[in-house]
């Protein structure tokens, strides 16, 4: 099915809706990745590049470029595949991808195989948008003298909380399972409080948004020119 900016996250998932909004590009989902990709092409004939989120292990998909994202802080964990460990592919798979993106700290980079294309990635955030009215934006200093609660239902909530700490925002942290479907009562911490959430969580909380709900706007910043490597490889594949 096609996912649009106004699609219901409860039906098609939080990440697809967020990607549709942020990218402005056609977004499709489906249990069969190959069929979903074909449906996207048929609906958008001018499209000549498809990015498959979490597509590395879907071997029925033809691919011209493979990018693996690795948690720089936690590394390979116990080195085991799901459900016994955190990995979707064995560590040896990293040697065959075209590029590795190291998300966060590089202190555990020793676990990576020798590879010519390793890009560090960090997240930069400085602006907060009001969930009920995105036109209202404030800097991190707005929360300096306020009681703040931070909620996150992402793969590693602690990373989000550390980002807020780095911005000087003191807060009470509330971590939830990845893709958790929020109810209004779960983020009601009483009068006089401010609630900060990720953009991924915001798409699930819009239906009960209040003026004290804020979305942390985050941009990914990469070391090196990954975009050039991708476009060069795509050019050679044509």
PDB file of C-alpha atoms in Angstrom:
ATOM      1  CA  UNK A   1       0.000   0.000   0.000  1.00  0.00           C
ATOM      2  CA  UNK A   2       1.051   3.578  -0.565  1.00  0.00           C
ATOM      3  CA  UNK A   3       1.918   5.681   2.477  1.00  0.00           C
ATOM      4  CA  UNK A   4       1.275   9.406   2.416  1.00  0.00           C
ATOM      5  CA  UNK A   5       2.072  12.233   4.790  1.00  0.00           C
ATOM      6  CA  UNK A   6      -1.468  12.074   6.200  1.00  0.00           C
ATOM      7  CA  UNK A   7      -1.634   8.268   6.472  1.00  0.00           C
ATOM      8  CA  UNK A   8      -2.629   6.688   9.779  1.00  0.00           C
ATOM      9  CA  UNK A   9       0.482   5.450  11.580  1.00  0.00           C
ATOM     10  CA  UNK A  10      -1.656   2.856  13.377  1.00  0.00           C
ATOM     11  CA  UNK A  11      -2.374   1.256   9.983  1.00  0.00           C
ATOM     12  CA  UNK A  12       0.934   1.533   8.145  1.00  0.00           C
ATOM     13  CA  UNK A  13       3.532   2.148  10.852  1.00  0.00           C
ATOM     14  CA  UNK A  14       5.265   5.155  12.363  1.00  0.00           C
ATOM     15  CA  UNK A  15       8.483   5.109  10.327  1.00  0.00           C
ATOM     16  CA  UNK A  16       6.808   4.965   6.865  1.00  0.00           C
ATOM     17  CA  UNK A  17       4.618   7.972   7.710  1.00  0.00           C
ATOM     18  CA  UNK A  18       7.614   9.897   9.031  1.00  0.00           C
ATOM     19  CA  UNK A  19       9.626   9.061   5.896  1.00  0.00           C
ATOM     20  CA  UNK A  20       6.760  10.132   3.616  1.00  0.00           C
ATOM     21  CA  UNK A  21       6.626  13.495   5.370  1.00  0.00           C
ATOM     22  CA  UNK A  22      10.340  14.125   5.576  1.00  0.00           C
ATOM     23  CA  UNK A  23      11.295  12.978   2.081  1.00  0.00           C
ATOM     24  CA  UNK A  24       8.359  14.151  -0.032  1.00  0.00           C
ATOM     25  CA  UNK A  25       9.005  11.024  -2.123  1.00  0.00           C
ATOM     26  CA  UNK A  26       6.668   8.101  -2.870  1.00  0.00           C
ATOM     27  CA  UNK A  27       6.695   5.576  -0.020  1.00  0.00           C
ATOM     28  CA  UNK A  28       5.213   2.073  -0.251  1.00  0.00           C
ATOM     29  CA  UNK A  29       5.082  -0.774   2.264  1.00  0.00           C
ATOM     30  CA  UNK A  30       4.350  -4.479   1.979  1.00  0.00           C
ATOM     31  CA  UNK A  31       5.302  -7.847   3.428  1.00  0.00           C
ATOM     32  CA  UNK A  32       6.715  -8.799   0.016  1.00  0.00           C
ATOM     33  CA  UNK A  33       9.421  -6.206  -0.611  1.00  0.00           C
ATOM     34  CA  UNK A  34       9.821  -7.070  -4.293  1.00  0.00           C
ATOM     35  CA  UNK A  35       6.078  -6.671  -4.976  1.00  0.00           C
ATOM     36  CA  UNK A  36       5.983  -3.407  -3.042  1.00  0.00           C
ATOM     37  CA  UNK A  37       8.897  -2.059  -5.085  1.00  0.00           C
ATOM     38  CA  UNK A  38       7.199  -3.093  -8.334  1.00  0.00           C
ATOM     39  CA  UNK A  39       3.941  -1.423  -7.262  1.00  0.00           C
ATOM     40  CA  UNK A  40       5.839   1.780  -6.466  1.00  0.00           C
ATOM     41  CA  UNK A  41       7.425   1.792  -9.926  1.00  0.00           C
ATOM     42  CA  UNK A  42       4.110   1.151 -11.658  1.00  0.00           C
ATOM     43  CA  UNK A  43       2.501   4.032  -9.765  1.00  0.00           C
ATOM     44  CA  UNK A  44       5.521   6.317 -10.315  1.00  0.00           C
ATOM     45  CA  UNK A  45       7.050   5.493 -13.732  1.00  0.00           C
ATOM     46  CA  UNK A  46       9.617   8.321 -13.532  1.00  0.00           C
ATOM     47  CA  UNK A  47      11.183   6.815 -10.404  1.00  0.00           C
ATOM     48  CA  UNK A  48      14.588   5.282 -11.151  1.00  0.00           C
ATOM     49  CA  UNK A  49      16.004   4.864  -7.633  1.00  0.00           C
ATOM     50  CA  UNK A  50      14.418   2.886  -4.785  1.00  0.00           C
ATOM     51  CA  UNK A  51      15.723   2.914  -1.216  1.00  0.00           C
ATOM     52  CA  UNK A  52      14.657  -0.056   0.879  1.00  0.00           C
ATOM     53  CA  UNK A  53      14.754   0.587   4.606  1.00  0.00           C
ATOM     54  CA  UNK A  54      16.017  -2.537   6.388  1.00  0.00           C
ATOM     55  CA  UNK A  55      16.355  -4.197   2.993  1.00  0.00           C
ATOM     56  CA  UNK A  56      19.851  -5.645   3.310  1.00  0.00           C
ATOM     57  CA  UNK A  57      18.671  -9.139   4.197  1.00  0.00           C
ATOM     58  CA  UNK A  58      15.874  -9.311   1.585  1.00  0.00           C
ATOM     59  CA  UNK A  59      17.865 -11.178  -1.030  1.00  0.00           C
ATOM     60  CA  UNK A  60      15.011 -11.343  -3.563  1.00  0.00           C
ATOM     61  CA  UNK A  61      15.540  -7.633  -4.077  1.00  0.00           C
ATOM     62  CA  UNK A  62      18.037  -6.731  -6.775  1.00  0.00           C
ATOM     63  CA  UNK A  63      20.443  -4.085  -5.500  1.00  0.00           C
ATOM     64  CA  UNK A  64      23.119  -1.790  -6.896  1.00  0.00           C
ATOM     65  CA  UNK A  65      24.312  -0.369  -3.572  1.00  0.00           C
ATOM     66  CA  UNK A  66      24.322  -1.919  -0.099  1.00  0.00           C
ATOM     67  CA  UNK A  67      24.673   0.232   3.024  1.00  0.00           C
ATOM     68  CA  UNK A  68      24.876  -1.245   6.513  1.00  0.00           C
ATOM     69  CA  UNK A  69      24.178   0.939   9.544  1.00  0.00           C
ATOM     70  CA  UNK A  70      25.998  -0.163  12.694  1.00  0.00           C
ATOM     71  CA  UNK A  71      25.494   1.026  16.258  1.00  0.00           C
ATOM     72  CA  UNK A  72      28.831   2.595  17.145  1.00  0.00           C
ATOM     73  CA  UNK A  73      28.187   2.466  20.883  1.00  0.00           C
ATOM     74  CA  UNK A  74      26.923  -1.110  21.199  1.00  0.00           C
ATOM     75  CA  UNK A  75      28.777  -2.660  18.288  1.00  0.00           C
ATOM     76  CA  UNK A  76      27.728  -6.196  17.393  1.00  0.00           C
ATOM     77  CA  UNK A  77      26.421  -6.877  20.894  1.00  0.00           C
ATOM     78  CA  UNK A  78      26.801 -10.585  21.590  1.00  0.00           C
ATOM     79  CA  UNK A  79      27.412 -11.207  17.888  1.00  0.00           C
ATOM     80  CA  UNK A  80      24.293 -13.347  17.485  1.00  0.00           C
ATOM     81  CA  UNK A  81      21.354 -12.978  15.103  1.00  0.00           C
ATOM     82  CA  UNK A  82      17.785 -12.189  16.106  1.00  0.00           C
ATOM     83  CA  UNK A  83      16.184 -13.355  18.355  1.00  0.00           C
ATOM     84  CA  UNK A  84      19.250 -14.537  20.292  1.00  0.00           C
ATOM     85  CA  UNK A  85      21.052 -11.238  19.696  1.00  0.00           C
ATOM     86  CA  UNK A  86      20.631  -7.798  18.075  1.00  0.00           C
ATOM     87  CA  UNK A  87      21.918  -8.565  14.574  1.00  0.00           C
ATOM     88  CA  UNK A  88      19.948  -9.058  11.370  1.00  0.00           C
ATOM     89  CA  UNK A  89      23.012 -10.310   9.497  1.00  0.00           C
ATOM     90  CA  UNK A  90      26.187 -12.042  10.747  1.00  0.00           C
ATOM     91  CA  UNK A  91      29.164  -9.703  11.393  1.00  0.00           C
ATOM     92  CA  UNK A  92      30.973 -11.224   8.395  1.00  0.00           C
ATOM     93  CA  UNK A  93      28.332  -9.658   6.146  1.00  0.00           C
ATOM     94  CA  UNK A  94      29.886  -6.223   6.718  1.00  0.00           C
ATOM     95  CA  UNK A  95      32.857  -7.167   4.552  1.00  0.00           C
ATOM     96  CA  UNK A  96      30.654  -7.409   1.439  1.00  0.00           C
ATOM     97  CA  UNK A  97      28.589  -4.208   1.691  1.00  0.00           C
ATOM     98  CA  UNK A  98      29.487  -1.084  -0.285  1.00  0.00           C
ATOM     99  CA  UNK A  99      29.471   1.269   2.706  1.00  0.00           C
ATOM    100  CA  UNK A 100      29.236   1.129   6.479  1.00  0.00           C
ATOM    101  CA  UNK A 101      27.598   3.948   8.430  1.00  0.00           C
ATOM    102  CA  UNK A 102      28.723   4.008  12.050  1.00  0.00           C
ATOM    103  CA  UNK A 103      25.928   5.514  14.119  1.00  0.00           C
ATOM    104  CA  UNK A 104      27.332   7.319  17.153  1.00  0.00           C
ATOM    105  CA  UNK A 105      30.596   6.785  19.013  1.00  0.00           C
ATOM    106  CA  UNK A 106      33.548   5.367  17.138  1.00  0.00           C
ATOM    107  CA  UNK A 107      35.177   3.953  20.289  1.00  0.00           C
ATOM    108  CA  UNK A 108      34.128   0.405  19.378  1.00  0.00           C
ATOM    109  CA  UNK A 109      35.130   0.689  15.727  1.00  0.00           C
ATOM    110  CA  UNK A 110      37.670  -2.077  16.274  1.00  0.00           C
ATOM    111  CA  UNK A 111      34.869  -4.606  15.790  1.00  0.00           C
ATOM    112  CA  UNK A 112      34.485  -3.521  12.168  1.00  0.00           C
ATOM    113  CA  UNK A 113      36.198  -5.438   9.359  1.00  0.00           C
ATOM    114  CA  UNK A 114      38.744  -3.738   7.155  1.00  0.00           C
ATOM    115  CA  UNK A 115      36.667  -1.626   4.790  1.00  0.00           C
ATOM    116  CA  UNK A 116      37.415   1.294   2.460  1.00  0.00           C
ATOM    117  CA  UNK A 117      34.105   3.088   3.014  1.00  0.00           C
ATOM    118  CA  UNK A 118      33.236   3.691   6.667  1.00  0.00           C
ATOM    119  CA  UNK A 119      31.297   6.864   7.441  1.00  0.00           C
ATOM    120  CA  UNK A 120      30.722   8.237  10.916  1.00  0.00           C
ATOM    121  CA  UNK A 121      27.249   9.617  11.614  1.00  0.00           C
ATOM    122  CA  UNK A 122      25.983  11.821  14.406  1.00  0.00           C
ATOM    123  CA  UNK A 123      22.681  13.516  15.068  1.00  0.00           C
ATOM    124  CA  UNK A 124      22.340  17.270  15.380  1.00  0.00           C
ATOM    125  CA  UNK A 125      19.302  18.792  17.042  1.00  0.00           C
ATOM    126  CA  UNK A 126      18.604  22.322  18.186  1.00  0.00           C
ATOM    127  CA  UNK A 127      14.990  23.137  17.304  1.00  0.00           C
ATOM    128  CA  UNK A 128      11.753  21.929  18.889  1.00  0.00           C
ATOM    129  CA  UNK A 129       8.365  22.180  17.168  1.00  0.00           C
ATOM    130  CA  UNK A 130       5.016  22.233  18.933  1.00  0.00           C
ATOM    131  CA  UNK A 131       3.159  19.059  18.041  1.00  0.00           C
ATOM    132  CA  UNK A 132      -0.254  20.754  17.938  1.00  0.00           C
ATOM    133  CA  UNK A 133       1.081  23.650  15.804  1.00  0.00           C
ATOM    134  CA  UNK A 134       4.421  22.947  14.043  1.00  0.00           C
ATOM    135  CA  UNK A 135       4.727  26.621  13.139  1.00  0.00           C
ATOM    136  CA  UNK A 136       5.602  27.265  16.770  1.00  0.00           C
ATOM    137  CA  UNK A 137       9.287  26.523  17.283  1.00  0.00           C
ATOM    138  CA  UNK A 138      11.583  27.068  20.246  1.00  0.00           C
ATOM    139  CA  UNK A 139      15.307  26.542  20.984  1.00  0.00           C
ATOM    140  CA  UNK A 140      16.662  24.218  23.643  1.00  0.00           C
ATOM    141  CA  UNK A 141      17.006  27.131  26.066  1.00  0.00           C
ATOM    142  CA  UNK A 142      13.196  27.355  26.239  1.00  0.00           C
ATOM    143  CA  UNK A 143      13.196  24.334  28.560  1.00  0.00           C
ATOM    144  CA  UNK A 144      15.886  25.642  30.908  1.00  0.00           C
ATOM    145  CA  UNK A 145      13.597  26.474  33.850  1.00  0.00           C
ATOM    146  CA  UNK A 146      10.813  23.964  33.144  1.00  0.00           C
ATOM    147  CA  UNK A 147       9.938  20.485  34.316  1.00  0.00           C
ATOM    148  CA  UNK A 148      10.548  18.324  31.272  1.00  0.00           C
ATOM    149  CA  UNK A 149       9.596  14.724  30.524  1.00  0.00           C
ATOM    150  CA  UNK A 150      11.158  13.003  27.511  1.00  0.00           C
ATOM    151  CA  UNK A 151       9.483   9.998  25.882  1.00  0.00           C
ATOM    152  CA  UNK A 152      10.955   7.729  23.227  1.00  0.00           C
ATOM    153  CA  UNK A 153       9.748   4.501  21.617  1.00  0.00           C
ATOM    154  CA  UNK A 154      12.743   3.866  19.379  1.00  0.00           C
ATOM    155  CA  UNK A 155      15.335   1.126  19.115  1.00  0.00           C
ATOM    156  CA  UNK A 156      17.674   2.794  21.608  1.00  0.00           C
ATOM    157  CA  UNK A 157      15.778   5.387  23.696  1.00  0.00           C
ATOM    158  CA  UNK A 158      18.888   6.180  25.716  1.00  0.00           C
ATOM    159  CA  UNK A 159      20.526   7.741  22.682  1.00  0.00           C
ATOM    160  CA  UNK A 160      17.680  10.263  22.442  1.00  0.00           C
ATOM    161  CA  UNK A 161      17.912  11.063  26.130  1.00  0.00           C
ATOM    162  CA  UNK A 162      21.668  11.627  25.856  1.00  0.00           C
ATOM    163  CA  UNK A 163      21.052  14.053  22.988  1.00  0.00           C
ATOM    164  CA  UNK A 164      18.771  16.111  25.178  1.00  0.00           C
ATOM    165  CA  UNK A 165      21.378  16.082  27.942  1.00  0.00           C
ATOM    166  CA  UNK A 166      23.980  17.324  25.459  1.00  0.00           C
ATOM    167  CA  UNK A 167      21.657  20.241  24.678  1.00  0.00           C
ATOM    168  CA  UNK A 168      21.491  21.094  28.358  1.00  0.00           C
ATOM    169  CA  UNK A 169      17.894  19.941  28.825  1.00  0.00           C
ATOM    170  CA  UNK A 170      17.325  18.334  32.218  1.00  0.00           C
ATOM    171  CA  UNK A 171      14.492  15.840  31.981  1.00  0.00           C
ATOM    172  CA  UNK A 172      12.747  12.765  33.323  1.00  0.00           C
ATOM    173  CA  UNK A 173      13.340   9.940  30.832  1.00  0.00           C
ATOM    174  CA  UNK A 174      10.588   7.510  29.815  1.00  0.00           C
ATOM    175  CA  UNK A 175      11.641   4.743  27.452  1.00  0.00           C
ATOM    176  CA  UNK A 176       9.094   2.569  25.640  1.00  0.00           C
ATOM    177  CA  UNK A 177       9.443  -0.463  23.325  1.00  0.00           C
ATOM    178  CA  UNK A 178      10.228   0.328  19.693  1.00  0.00           C
ATOM    179  CA  UNK A 179       7.096   1.291  17.679  1.00  0.00           C
ATOM    180  CA  UNK A 180       4.993   1.545  20.854  1.00  0.00           C
ATOM    181  CA  UNK A 181       1.491   2.910  20.207  1.00  0.00           C
ATOM    182  CA  UNK A 182       0.964   5.714  22.663  1.00  0.00           C
ATOM    183  CA  UNK A 183      -2.207   6.561  24.552  1.00  0.00           C
ATOM    184  CA  UNK A 184      -2.804  10.061  25.878  1.00  0.00           C
ATOM    185  CA  UNK A 185      -2.587   8.964  29.510  1.00  0.00           C
ATOM    186  CA  UNK A 186       0.914   7.543  28.989  1.00  0.00           C
ATOM    187  CA  UNK A 187       2.376  10.981  28.318  1.00  0.00           C
ATOM    188  CA  UNK A 188       0.265  12.942  30.785  1.00  0.00           C
ATOM    189  CA  UNK A 189       2.650  13.980  33.543  1.00  0.00           C
ATOM    190  CA  UNK A 190       0.478  16.661  35.095  1.00  0.00           C
ATOM    191  CA  UNK A 191      -0.001  20.378  34.715  1.00  0.00           C
ATOM    192  CA  UNK A 192       2.991  22.626  34.269  1.00  0.00           C
ATOM    193  CA  UNK A 193       5.152  20.043  32.509  1.00  0.00           C
ATOM    194  CA  UNK A 194       6.666  19.973  29.032  1.00  0.00           C
ATOM    195  CA  UNK A 195       6.883  16.719  27.033  1.00  0.00           C
ATOM    196  CA  UNK A 196       9.555  16.183  24.387  1.00  0.00           C
ATOM    197  CA  UNK A 197       9.394  13.312  21.895  1.00  0.00           C
ATOM    198  CA  UNK A 198      11.037  12.103  18.698  1.00  0.00           C
ATOM    199  CA  UNK A 199       9.571  12.743  15.242  1.00  0.00           C
ATOM    200  CA  UNK A 200       8.935   9.003  14.921  1.00  0.00           C
ATOM    201  CA  UNK A 201       6.784   9.056  18.060  1.00  0.00           C
ATOM    202  CA  UNK A 202       5.085  12.318  17.139  1.00  0.00           C
ATOM    203  CA  UNK A 203       3.155  10.788  14.224  1.00  0.00           C
ATOM    204  CA  UNK A 204       1.406   8.502  16.739  1.00  0.00           C
ATOM    205  CA  UNK A 205       0.580  11.260  19.231  1.00  0.00           C
ATOM    206  CA  UNK A 206      -0.900  13.889  16.914  1.00  0.00           C
ATOM    207  CA  UNK A 207      -4.491  12.842  17.563  1.00  0.00           C
ATOM    208  CA  UNK A 208      -4.203  13.915  21.219  1.00  0.00           C
ATOM    209  CA  UNK A 209      -1.560  16.640  20.836  1.00  0.00           C
ATOM    210  CA  UNK A 210      -1.456  19.415  23.426  1.00  0.00           C
ATOM    211  CA  UNK A 211       0.415  22.711  23.550  1.00  0.00           C
ATOM    212  CA  UNK A 212       3.010  21.256  25.912  1.00  0.00           C
ATOM    213  CA  UNK A 213       3.982  18.473  23.487  1.00  0.00           C
ATOM    214  CA  UNK A 214       7.194  19.185  21.587  1.00  0.00           C
ATOM    215  CA  UNK A 215       8.984  17.351  18.776  1.00  0.00           C
ATOM    216  CA  UNK A 216      12.768  17.336  18.667  1.00  0.00           C
ATOM    217  CA  UNK A 217      13.907  18.065  15.109  1.00  0.00           C
ATOM    218  CA  UNK A 218      16.957  15.945  14.318  1.00  0.00           C
ATOM    219  CA  UNK A 219      19.284  15.960  11.321  1.00  0.00           C
ATOM    220  CA  UNK A 220      21.814  13.251  10.519  1.00  0.00           C
ATOM    221  CA  UNK A 221      25.322  14.564   9.864  1.00  0.00           C
ATOM    222  CA  UNK A 222      27.789  12.253   8.130  1.00  0.00           C
ATOM    223  CA  UNK A 223      31.561  12.416   7.952  1.00  0.00           C
ATOM    224  CA  UNK A 224      32.687  12.169   4.355  1.00  0.00           C
ATOM    225  CA  UNK A 225      30.720  12.189   1.121  1.00  0.00           C
ATOM    226  CA  UNK A 226      28.525   9.091   1.159  1.00  0.00           C
ATOM    227  CA  UNK A 227      26.138  10.730  -1.323  1.00  0.00           C
ATOM    228  CA  UNK A 228      28.916  10.977  -3.921  1.00  0.00           C
ATOM    229  CA  UNK A 229      29.815   7.312  -3.496  1.00  0.00           C
ATOM    230  CA  UNK A 230      26.183   6.320  -3.979  1.00  0.00           C
ATOM    231  CA  UNK A 231      25.643   8.482  -7.073  1.00  0.00           C
ATOM    232  CA  UNK A 232      28.931   7.311  -8.582  1.00  0.00           C
ATOM    233  CA  UNK A 233      27.961   3.667  -8.109  1.00  0.00           C
ATOM    234  CA  UNK A 234      24.474   4.242  -9.494  1.00  0.00           C
ATOM    235  CA  UNK A 235      25.988   5.961 -12.502  1.00  0.00           C
ATOM    236  CA  UNK A 236      28.208   2.953 -13.218  1.00  0.00           C
ATOM    237  CA  UNK A 237      25.227   0.592 -12.936  1.00  0.00           C
ATOM    238  CA  UNK A 238      23.168   2.344 -15.629  1.00  0.00           C
TER     239      UNK A 238
END
